[in-house]
Amino acid sequence: MLVQILNGLVYGGMLYVLSVGLVLIFGLRRVVNFAHGGLFMLGAYVGYAAYGIGGFWAAIVASIVVLGIFGIVLDRLVFRALQKQEPMVTVLVTFGLLMVLEDFVQSVWGKDLLTFTTPPSLSGTVAIGAVSFPVYRLVVIAAAVIVVGGLSAWLKLSRAGLYVRASSVDPVTTAMQGVDTEHLSALVVGVGAALAGLSGVIAAPLLALSPSMGSTILIESFIVVVTGGLGSFTGAFVAAMVIGQLHNLGVVFVPNIASMVPLILMVGVLIWRPAGLLGAKA
Amino acid sequence: MTLLQFEGVCSAYGSARVLHDVSLSVSKGERVAILGRNGVGKTTVVNTCLGLASMQSGRMAFLGRDVKAVRTFTAARSGLSVVPQGRRIVSNLTVRENLILGGAPQRKGRWSVDEVFRLFPILKERAETPGTAMSGGQQQMLAIGRALMSNPDLLILDEPSEGLAPVVVDELGETLVKLASGGMSILLIEQNFGLVHKVAERYYVLSKGSVVEEGKLAGLSMETLKKHVAV
Ligand SMILES: Nc1ncnc2c1ncn2[C@@H]1O[C@H](COP(=O)(O)OP(=O)(O)O)[C@@H](O)[C@H]1O
Ligand SMILES: [Mg+2]
């Protein structure tokens, strides 16, 4: 049972790091980013390439840096123009982008499953009470905790974080106060993409790498964002943790419908609280 | 020095032109009012300064410098601070955070969070509450305090008395007079003649997007002023 709960935390933590990027991008650009799963997948592959050259920590750094820069470029070239468009255009363009990324990765690395081995220094298990648990999975939980803490501190305590919060509810008033909200949005999309890259690379040793690995997790990530309340960071955290648990408990107790459990939760929340668990009241 | 100058400005939202050939100016130390009924384009004057309405022709200058490619953040960084119509307090920020947001241009000067708290002690009491959880009058104080945080050369207020009780409007007038006597230049957009009379020394009347009247307030009775605006 303890192992199941810990595994739920691992999955929930990974989901949170991915989903919070979606929340950031939606908050500042009002763009629902279907390409986010592609960024996750690209992060895993960039990490895979860097791992071969400089080891695990190089993989982490490379994914964060490459995806962060890619995010800023994406904001300048695509998202900035999308914010004035109809939602349907946004869906089509970002979904198209996901496919382009998948094709790109497939042409470079092929479509066969690749394994990203757990770094030797983090393999092995530790005893927690009566059970033993893989060290690497604890590292994933720790990474999620660091992202939660770091992001909350940045948003709550720094000037830039204050501008981000202000801009996510009222970009025009924020700009009136002298903040360059375009610049800020590019930075935030960069951070969101870097977090997608980070979640991809930390998830890589737990999953097999394939060009389509991003599409699967994208669905659950959207469920997290919608369930938590669009635009709510705390909501995304709570939803990711709940869905992480449901995901694992579902696999154990109701294996036939496990993949439907998070979906059922989302539908329930939408009926009971349309704005999401912690979303602003509409 | 001329802090804000419009010369033959035509301004529009998309293809819908709202301002026609508007010329006006506010110099350092002046208190100027813009009067006019609903929908005549008063807010559009502000929106043109903020790049929210696009200037199609004419010339606009902030502190004597021509502004060509205006962005929404340009005015605040150049020293023109706006207290927008409807106050626009940011709802997910506390009172203190709204003030810090106003300090974004990081221009040097006497105004700081503590200095705003000295001007409006009630804001200090409510410092950690959400900005929108206060009364209309308190929110107006916060909007003014937030605008002061950038240490502006010109304070632009768009219908600050809107929705406030008469006694609160009186207090607002006193605050503005106090700021003016401290050397602050003010552009006051208003429909409340009492407030205009108390604060401003010069006025423009706007009608259907054009300046139809301008003059000095000294010696002008409230009745005459009302007649001018009713054109
Ligand atoms: N964002 C906008 N888009 C299009 N038209 C607008 C917009 N804001 C105002 N208008 C139009 O411009 C005209 C002037 O509006 P405004 O400047 O807000 O008037 P006032 O502040 O004097 O009441 C009105 O006819 C109004 O309908
Ligand atoms: Mg108006």
Coordinates of C-alpha atoms and ligand atoms in Angstrom, one line a residue:
Chain A
M1 CA 0.0 0.0 0.0
L2 CA 2.8 2.4 1.0
V3 CA 4.5 1.6 -2.3
Q4 CA 1.3 2.4 -4.2
I5 CA 1.0 5.8 -2.5
L6 CA 4.7 6.6 -3.2
N7 CA 4.3 5.5 -6.8
G8 CA 1.2 7.8 -6.9
L9 CA 3.4 10.7 -5.7
V10 CA 6.0 9.9 -8.3
Y11 CA 3.5 10.0 -11.1
G12 CA 1.7 13.0 -9.6
G13 CA 4.9 14.9 -9.2
M14 CA 5.9 14.3 -12.8
L15 CA 2.5 15.3 -13.9
Y16 CA 2.6 18.5 -11.9
V17 CA 6.0 19.6 -13.3
L18 CA 4.5 19.1 -16.8
S19 CA 1.1 20.6 -16.1
V20 CA 2.3 23.7 -14.3
G21 CA 4.0 24.8 -17.5
L22 CA 0.6 24.5 -19.3
V23 CA -0.9 26.7 -16.5
L24 CA 1.9 29.3 -16.9
I25 CA 1.5 29.5 -20.7
F26 CA -2.3 29.6 -20.5
G27 CA -2.1 32.3 -17.8
L28 CA 0.0 34.7 -19.8
R29 CA -0.8 33.9 -23.4
R30 CA -4.3 32.5 -23.1
V31 CA -3.1 29.7 -25.4
V32 CA -4.1 26.1 -24.7
N33 CA -0.9 24.5 -25.8
F34 CA -1.5 21.1 -27.4
A35 CA 2.2 21.0 -28.3
H36 CA 3.1 20.7 -24.6
G37 CA 3.3 17.0 -24.8
G38 CA 5.7 17.5 -27.7
L39 CA 7.9 19.6 -25.5
F40 CA 7.8 16.9 -22.8
M41 CA 8.9 14.3 -25.4
L42 CA 11.5 16.6 -26.9
G43 CA 12.9 17.1 -23.4
A44 CA 13.3 13.3 -23.0
Y45 CA 15.1 13.0 -26.3
V46 CA 17.4 16.0 -25.8
G47 CA 18.2 14.4 -22.4
Y48 CA 18.8 11.1 -24.0
A49 CA 21.3 12.7 -26.4
A50 CA 23.1 14.7 -23.7
Y51 CA 23.2 11.7 -21.4
G52 CA 25.4 9.9 -23.9
I53 CA 27.8 12.8 -23.9
G54 CA 27.9 14.1 -20.3
G55 CA 25.8 11.8 -18.1
F56 CA 22.6 12.3 -16.2
W57 CA 23.1 15.8 -14.8
A58 CA 24.2 17.1 -18.2
A59 CA 20.9 15.6 -19.5
I60 CA 18.9 17.5 -17.0
V61 CA 20.7 20.8 -17.7
A62 CA 20.5 20.3 -21.5
S63 CA 16.8 19.6 -21.5
I64 CA 16.0 22.7 -19.4
V65 CA 18.2 25.0 -21.4
V66 CA 17.3 23.7 -24.9
L67 CA 13.6 23.6 -24.1
G68 CA 13.7 27.0 -22.4
I69 CA 15.2 28.6 -25.4
F70 CA 12.9 26.7 -27.7
G71 CA 9.9 28.0 -25.6
I72 CA 11.0 31.7 -26.0
V73 CA 11.4 31.2 -29.7
L74 CA 8.0 29.5 -29.9
D75 CA 6.5 32.4 -28.0
R76 CA 7.9 35.0 -30.4
L77 CA 7.0 33.1 -33.6
V78 CA 3.8 31.4 -32.7
F79 CA 2.1 32.1 -29.4
R80 CA 2.2 35.9 -29.6
A81 CA 0.3 35.8 -32.8
L82 CA -2.1 33.1 -31.5
Q83 CA -3.4 35.1 -28.6
K84 CA -5.5 37.3 -30.9
Q85 CA -6.9 34.2 -32.7
E86 CA -10.0 32.1 -32.2
P87 CA -9.6 29.1 -29.8
M88 CA -10.1 26.7 -32.8
V89 CA -7.1 28.2 -34.6
T90 CA -5.0 27.8 -31.4
V91 CA -6.0 24.2 -31.2
L92 CA -5.1 23.5 -34.8
V93 CA -1.8 25.3 -34.8
T94 CA -0.5 23.9 -31.5
F95 CA -1.7 20.4 -32.4
G96 CA 0.0 20.7 -35.7
L97 CA 3.1 21.8 -33.8
L98 CA 2.9 18.6 -31.8
M99 CA 2.9 16.5 -35.0
V100 CA 5.8 18.5 -36.4
L101 CA 7.8 17.8 -33.2
E102 CA 6.9 14.1 -33.3
D103 CA 8.0 13.9 -37.0
F104 CA 11.2 15.7 -36.3
V105 CA 12.1 13.4 -33.4
Q106 CA 11.2 10.4 -35.5
S107 CA 13.4 11.5 -38.3
V108 CA 16.4 12.0 -36.0
W109 CA 16.0 9.1 -33.5
G110 CA 13.7 6.7 -35.4
K111 CA 10.4 5.4 -34.0
D112 CA 11.7 2.4 -32.1
L113 CA 11.4 2.5 -28.4
L114 CA 14.6 3.7 -26.7
T115 CA 15.6 3.1 -23.1
F116 CA 17.0 5.8 -21.0
T117 CA 18.8 3.8 -18.3
T118 CA 18.6 5.0 -14.7
P119 CA 21.9 6.7 -13.8
P120 CA 24.0 4.2 -11.8
S121 CA 24.4 6.6 -8.9
L122 CA 20.7 6.8 -8.4
S123 CA 19.8 3.2 -9.1
G124 CA 19.2 0.7 -6.3
T125 CA 16.6 0.7 -3.6
V126 CA 16.2 2.0 -0.1
A127 CA 14.2 0.4 2.7
I128 CA 11.2 2.4 3.9
G129 CA 9.8 0.6 6.9
A130 CA 9.2 -2.9 5.7
V131 CA 9.3 -2.2 2.0
S132 CA 12.1 -1.3 -0.4
F133 CA 11.6 1.5 -2.9
P134 CA 13.7 2.5 -5.9
V135 CA 16.0 5.5 -5.1
Y136 CA 15.3 7.1 -8.5
R137 CA 11.6 7.3 -7.8
L138 CA 12.4 9.2 -4.6
V139 CA 14.5 11.6 -6.7
V140 CA 11.5 12.2 -8.9
I141 CA 9.4 13.1 -5.9
A142 CA 12.2 15.4 -4.6
A143 CA 12.4 17.1 -8.0
A144 CA 8.7 17.8 -8.0
V145 CA 9.0 19.2 -4.4
I146 CA 11.8 21.5 -5.5
V147 CA 9.8 22.7 -8.5
V148 CA 6.7 23.3 -6.3
G149 CA 8.8 25.2 -3.8
G150 CA 10.9 27.1 -6.3
L151 CA 8.0 28.2 -8.4
S152 CA 5.8 29.2 -5.5
A153 CA 8.7 31.3 -4.0
W154 CA 9.4 32.9 -7.4
L155 CA 5.7 33.8 -7.9
K156 CA 5.1 34.9 -4.3
L157 CA 8.4 36.7 -3.4
S158 CA 10.0 38.1 -6.5
R159 CA 9.1 41.2 -8.5
A160 CA 8.9 39.3 -11.7
G161 CA 6.6 36.7 -10.0
L162 CA 4.3 39.5 -8.9
Y163 CA 4.1 40.8 -12.5
V164 CA 3.4 37.3 -13.7
R165 CA 0.5 36.9 -11.2
A166 CA -0.9 40.3 -12.1
S167 CA -0.5 39.7 -15.8
S168 CA -2.3 36.4 -15.7
V169 CA -5.5 38.1 -14.5
D170 CA -5.2 41.6 -16.1
P171 CA -2.4 42.0 -18.7
V172 CA -3.6 45.4 -19.8
T173 CA -3.5 47.0 -16.4
T174 CA -0.2 45.3 -15.7
A175 CA 1.2 46.9 -18.9
M176 CA -0.2 50.2 -17.9
Q177 CA 1.9 50.1 -14.8
G178 CA 5.0 50.1 -17.0
V179 CA 5.6 46.3 -17.3
D180 CA 6.6 45.0 -20.7
T181 CA 4.1 42.1 -20.7
E182 CA 5.3 40.8 -24.1
H183 CA 8.8 40.3 -22.7
L184 CA 7.4 38.8 -19.5
S185 CA 5.2 36.3 -21.5
A186 CA 8.2 35.2 -23.6
L187 CA 10.1 34.5 -20.3
V188 CA 7.1 32.7 -18.8
V189 CA 6.6 30.5 -21.9
G190 CA 10.3 29.7 -21.7
V191 CA 10.0 28.7 -18.1
G192 CA 6.9 26.6 -19.0
A193 CA 8.7 24.8 -21.8
A194 CA 11.8 24.3 -19.6
L195 CA 9.6 22.6 -17.0
A196 CA 8.1 20.4 -19.7
G197 CA 11.6 19.5 -20.8
L198 CA 12.6 18.8 -17.2
S199 CA 9.5 16.5 -16.6
G200 CA 10.4 14.7 -19.9
V201 CA 14.0 14.0 -18.8
I202 CA 13.1 12.9 -15.3
A203 CA 10.3 10.7 -16.6
A204 CA 12.6 9.2 -19.2
P205 CA 14.1 6.5 -17.0
L206 CA 10.6 5.4 -15.9
L207 CA 9.1 5.3 -19.4
A208 CA 10.3 4.0 -22.7
L209 CA 11.2 6.8 -25.2
S210 CA 9.0 7.0 -28.3
P211 CA 8.0 10.0 -30.4
S212 CA 4.4 9.5 -29.3
M213 CA 5.1 9.4 -25.6
G214 CA 4.0 13.1 -25.3
S215 CA 0.5 12.6 -26.6
T216 CA -0.4 10.1 -24.0
I217 CA 0.7 12.1 -21.0
L218 CA -0.7 15.3 -22.6
I219 CA -4.3 14.0 -22.0
E220 CA -3.7 13.5 -18.3
S221 CA -1.9 16.8 -18.1
F222 CA -5.0 18.6 -19.5
I223 CA -7.1 16.7 -17.1
V224 CA -4.9 18.0 -14.3
V225 CA -5.2 21.6 -15.5
V226 CA -9.0 21.5 -16.1
T227 CA -9.6 19.7 -12.8
G228 CA -7.5 22.1 -10.8
G229 CA -9.1 25.1 -12.4
L230 CA -7.6 26.7 -15.5
G231 CA -4.9 29.1 -14.4
S232 CA -4.6 27.9 -10.8
F233 CA -1.1 26.8 -9.7
T234 CA -2.3 25.4 -6.4
G235 CA -5.2 23.7 -8.1
A236 CA -2.9 22.1 -10.6
F237 CA -0.8 20.8 -7.7
V238 CA -3.7 19.3 -5.9
A239 CA -5.2 17.8 -9.0
A240 CA -1.8 16.3 -10.1
M241 CA -1.4 14.6 -6.7
V242 CA -5.0 13.3 -6.7
I243 CA -4.7 12.0 -10.3
G244 CA -1.2 10.5 -9.5
Q245 CA -2.9 8.5 -6.8
L246 CA -5.9 7.5 -8.8
H247 CA -3.7 6.5 -11.7
N248 CA -1.8 4.0 -9.6
L249 CA -4.7 2.8 -7.4
G250 CA -6.7 2.4 -10.6
V251 CA -4.0 0.1 -12.1
V252 CA -4.1 -2.0 -9.0
F253 CA -7.8 -2.2 -8.2
V254 CA -9.6 -1.7 -11.4
P255 CA -7.0 -2.4 -14.1
N256 CA -9.7 -2.7 -16.9
I257 CA -10.8 0.9 -16.5
A258 CA -7.7 2.4 -14.9
S259 CA -7.1 4.9 -17.8
M260 CA -10.6 6.1 -17.5
V261 CA -10.5 7.0 -13.8
P262 CA -8.9 10.5 -14.1
L263 CA -11.3 11.2 -16.9
I264 CA -14.3 10.3 -14.7
L265 CA -12.8 12.6 -12.0
M266 CA -12.6 15.5 -14.4
V267 CA -16.2 15.0 -15.6
G268 CA -17.3 14.8 -12.0
V269 CA -15.5 18.0 -11.1
L270 CA -16.8 19.9 -14.1
I271 CA -20.3 19.0 -13.2
W272 CA -19.9 19.7 -9.5
R273 CA -17.6 22.8 -9.8
P274 CA -17.3 24.0 -13.4
A275 CA -14.5 26.4 -12.5
G276 CA -12.3 23.5 -11.3
L277 CA -11.3 22.5 -7.8
L278 CA -9.5 25.8 -7.0
G279 CA -10.4 27.9 -10.0
A280 CA -11.7 31.4 -9.8
K281 CA -15.5 31.5 -9.7
A282 CA -16.7 32.2 -13.2
Chain B
M1 CA 8.0 71.9 -20.0
T2 CA 5.1 70.4 -21.8
L3 CA 4.4 67.0 -20.2
L4 CA 1.7 65.8 -22.6
Q5 CA 0.9 67.2 -26.0
F6 CA -1.5 66.2 -28.7
E7 CA -1.4 68.0 -32.0
G8 CA -4.1 67.2 -34.5
V9 CA -4.4 63.7 -33.2
C10 CA -6.8 61.3 -35.0
S11 CA -7.3 58.1 -33.2
A12 CA -9.2 54.9 -33.8
Y13 CA -10.2 51.4 -32.6
G14 CA -9.6 49.2 -35.6
S15 CA -11.2 51.2 -38.4
A16 CA -13.6 53.0 -36.2
R17 CA -12.3 56.5 -35.8
V18 CA -13.1 58.1 -32.4
L19 CA -10.9 61.2 -32.0
H20 CA -10.8 63.8 -34.8
D21 CA -8.0 66.3 -34.9
V22 CA -7.6 66.7 -31.2
S23 CA -5.0 69.2 -29.9
L24 CA -4.4 69.7 -26.2
S25 CA -1.5 70.1 -23.8
V26 CA -0.6 69.9 -20.1
S27 CA 2.5 71.7 -18.9
K28 CA 4.5 71.1 -15.7
G29 CA 2.7 72.3 -12.6
E30 CA -0.7 72.6 -14.4
R31 CA -4.0 71.1 -13.4
V32 CA -6.1 70.6 -16.5
A33 CA -9.5 69.0 -16.9
I34 CA -11.2 67.3 -19.8
L35 CA -14.9 67.5 -19.7
G36 CA -17.6 65.9 -21.8
R37 CA -20.5 63.5 -21.8
N38 CA -20.4 59.8 -22.0
G39 CA -19.1 58.3 -25.2
V40 CA -17.4 61.5 -26.5
G41 CA -13.9 60.0 -26.5
K42 CA -12.4 61.1 -23.1
T43 CA -11.1 57.6 -22.3
T44 CA -9.9 57.3 -25.9
V45 CA -7.5 60.2 -25.2
V46 CA -6.0 58.1 -22.4
N47 CA -6.1 55.0 -24.5
T48 CA -4.2 56.8 -27.2
C49 CA -1.4 57.6 -24.7
L50 CA -1.4 53.9 -23.8
G51 CA -1.4 52.6 -27.4
L52 CA -4.8 50.9 -26.7
A53 CA -6.4 53.1 -29.4
S54 CA -4.2 53.7 -32.4
M55 CA -3.1 57.1 -33.5
Q56 CA -3.8 57.4 -37.2
S57 CA -2.4 60.9 -37.7
G58 CA -1.2 63.9 -35.8
R59 CA 1.6 64.2 -33.2
M60 CA 1.8 63.0 -29.6
A61 CA 4.7 64.0 -27.3
F62 CA 5.5 62.9 -23.7
L63 CA 7.7 65.4 -21.8
G64 CA 8.6 67.2 -25.0
R65 CA 9.7 64.0 -26.8
D66 CA 7.7 62.7 -29.8
V67 CA 6.2 59.3 -29.2
K68 CA 6.1 57.3 -32.4
A69 CA 5.7 53.6 -31.6
V70 CA 3.7 53.8 -28.4
R71 CA 3.4 50.6 -26.3
T72 CA 1.1 50.3 -23.3
F73 CA 4.1 50.4 -20.9
T74 CA 5.6 53.5 -22.5
A75 CA 3.6 56.2 -20.7
A76 CA 4.4 54.9 -17.2
R77 CA 8.1 54.6 -18.0
S78 CA 8.1 58.1 -19.5
G79 CA 6.5 59.7 -16.4
L80 CA 2.8 59.7 -17.2
S81 CA 0.9 57.6 -14.8
V82 CA -2.8 56.7 -15.3
V83 CA -5.5 56.1 -12.8
P84 CA -7.8 54.2 -15.2
Q85 CA -11.6 54.5 -15.4
G86 CA -13.1 51.8 -13.2
R87 CA -9.9 51.8 -11.1
R88 CA -8.8 48.4 -12.4
I89 CA -7.4 47.1 -9.1
V90 CA -5.7 43.7 -9.8
S91 CA -7.9 41.2 -8.0
N92 CA -5.4 38.5 -7.2
L93 CA -2.9 40.9 -5.6
T94 CA -3.1 42.4 -2.1
V95 CA -3.2 46.1 -1.5
R96 CA 0.6 46.2 -0.9
E97 CA 1.2 44.1 -4.0
N98 CA -0.9 46.4 -6.1
L99 CA 1.3 49.3 -4.9
I100 CA 4.5 47.4 -5.7
L101 CA 3.1 46.7 -9.2
G102 CA 2.7 50.5 -9.6
G103 CA 6.4 50.9 -8.9
A104 CA 7.3 48.7 -11.9
P105 CA 9.0 51.5 -13.8
Q106 CA 11.4 52.0 -10.8
R107 CA 11.7 55.7 -11.3
K108 CA 13.3 57.6 -8.5
G109 CA 11.4 60.1 -6.4
R110 CA 9.6 60.6 -3.1
W111 CA 6.9 58.0 -3.5
S112 CA 7.2 54.6 -1.9
V113 CA 4.8 52.1 -0.3
D114 CA 5.3 53.8 3.1
E115 CA 4.8 57.3 1.6
V116 CA 1.5 56.1 0.0
F117 CA 0.5 54.7 3.4
R118 CA 1.2 58.1 5.0
L119 CA -1.1 59.7 2.4
F120 CA -3.8 57.0 2.8
P121 CA -3.5 55.5 6.3
I122 CA -6.5 53.1 5.7
L123 CA -4.4 51.4 3.0
K124 CA -1.8 50.5 5.6
E125 CA -4.5 48.9 7.7
R126 CA -5.7 46.9 4.8
A127 CA -2.2 46.2 3.3
E128 CA -2.4 42.4 3.2
T129 CA -6.1 42.1 2.1
P130 CA -7.0 41.6 -1.6
G131 CA -7.2 45.0 -3.3
T132 CA -10.7 44.4 -4.6
A133 CA -12.0 43.5 -1.1
M134 CA -12.2 47.2 -0.2
S135 CA -14.9 49.8 -0.7
G136 CA -15.0 51.9 -3.9
G137 CA -13.5 54.9 -2.2
Q138 CA -10.6 52.9 -0.8
Q139 CA -10.0 51.2 -4.1
Q140 CA -9.8 54.7 -5.7
M141 CA -7.2 55.6 -3.1
L142 CA -5.3 52.4 -4.0
A143 CA -5.5 53.3 -7.7
I144 CA -4.1 56.7 -7.0
G145 CA -1.4 55.4 -4.7
R146 CA -0.5 52.8 -7.3
A147 CA -0.1 55.5 -9.9
L148 CA 2.0 57.6 -7.6
M149 CA 4.4 54.7 -7.0
S150 CA 6.1 55.3 -10.4
N151 CA 6.9 58.9 -9.3
P152 CA 5.2 60.4 -12.3
D153 CA 5.6 63.9 -13.7
L154 CA 1.9 63.8 -14.7
L155 CA -0.9 62.1 -13.0
I156 CA -3.8 61.3 -15.4
L157 CA -7.1 60.4 -13.7
D158 CA -10.1 59.1 -15.8
E159 CA -13.4 59.8 -14.1
P160 CA -12.1 59.1 -10.5
S161 CA -15.4 60.2 -8.9
E162 CA -17.5 57.6 -10.8
G163 CA -19.6 55.5 -8.5
L164 CA -18.4 57.3 -5.3
A165 CA -20.6 58.9 -2.6
P166 CA -20.6 62.7 -2.5
V167 CA -18.6 62.8 0.7
V168 CA -16.0 60.5 -0.7
V169 CA -15.8 62.7 -3.8
D170 CA -15.1 65.6 -1.5
E171 CA -12.2 63.7 0.1
L172 CA -10.9 62.8 -3.3
G173 CA -10.9 66.5 -4.2
E174 CA -8.9 67.3 -1.1
T175 CA -6.4 64.6 -1.9
L176 CA -5.9 65.9 -5.4
V177 CA -5.5 69.5 -4.2
K178 CA -3.0 68.3 -1.7
L179 CA -1.0 66.5 -4.4
A180 CA -1.2 69.5 -6.7
S181 CA 0.1 71.8 -3.9
G182 CA 3.0 69.4 -3.5
G183 CA 3.8 70.2 -7.2
M184 CA 2.1 67.3 -9.0
S185 CA 0.8 68.1 -12.4
I186 CA -2.7 66.7 -13.0
L187 CA -4.9 65.8 -16.0
L188 CA -8.4 65.2 -14.7
I189 CA -11.0 63.6 -16.9
E190 CA -14.4 64.2 -15.2
Q191 CA -18.1 64.8 -15.4
N192 CA -18.4 66.0 -11.9
F193 CA -18.2 69.8 -12.1
G194 CA -17.7 70.3 -8.4
L195 CA -14.5 68.2 -8.5
V196 CA -13.3 69.9 -11.6
H197 CA -13.9 73.3 -10.1
K198 CA -12.0 72.4 -7.0
V199 CA -9.0 70.8 -8.7
A200 CA -8.4 72.3 -12.2
E201 CA -7.4 75.7 -13.4
R202 CA -7.9 75.1 -17.2
Y203 CA -10.3 72.9 -19.1
Y204 CA -11.1 71.3 -22.5
V205 CA -14.5 70.2 -23.5
L206 CA -14.7 67.2 -25.8
S207 CA -17.8 66.5 -28.0
K208 CA -18.0 63.7 -30.6
G209 CA -14.3 63.2 -30.5
S210 CA -13.3 66.8 -31.0
V211 CA -12.2 69.6 -28.7
V212 CA -15.1 72.1 -28.9
E213 CA -14.1 74.5 -26.1
E214 CA -11.2 75.4 -24.0
G215 CA -10.5 78.0 -21.4
K216 CA -9.6 78.9 -17.8
L217 CA -11.8 78.0 -14.9
A218 CA -11.1 81.1 -12.8
G219 CA -14.1 83.4 -12.7
L220 CA -16.2 80.9 -14.5
S221 CA -19.4 79.9 -12.7
M222 CA -20.5 76.3 -12.4
E223 CA -23.6 77.1 -14.4
T224 CA -21.7 78.6 -17.3
L225 CA -19.4 75.6 -17.3
K226 CA -22.3 73.1 -17.4
K227 CA -23.8 75.0 -20.3
H228 CA -20.5 74.8 -22.2
V229 CA -20.4 71.0 -21.8
A230 CA -24.0 70.6 -22.8
V231 CA -23.3 71.7 -26.4
Ligands
LIG1 N1 -12.2 49.3 -27.1 C1 -13.1 49.9 -28.0 N2 -13.3 49.4 -29.2 C2 -14.2 50.0 -30.0 N3 -14.8 51.2 -29.7 C3 -14.6 51.7 -28.5 C4 -13.7 51.1 -27.6 N4 -13.7 51.9 -26.5 C5 -14.6 52.9 -26.8 N5 -15.1 52.8 -28.0 C6 -16.1 53.8 -28.6 O1 -15.4 55.0 -28.7 C7 -16.3 56.1 -28.4 C8 -15.7 56.9 -27.3 O2 -15.6 56.1 -26.1 P1 -14.8 56.6 -24.8 O3 -13.5 57.2 -25.2 O4 -14.8 55.5 -23.9 O5 -15.8 57.7 -24.3 P2 -15.9 58.4 -22.9 O6 -14.7 58.0 -22.0 O7 -15.9 59.9 -23.2 O8 -17.2 58.0 -22.2 C9 -17.6 55.4 -28.0 O9 -18.5 55.5 -29.1 C10 -17.3 54.0 -27.7 O10 -18.3 53.2 -28.1
MG2 MG -14.6 57.1 -20.3

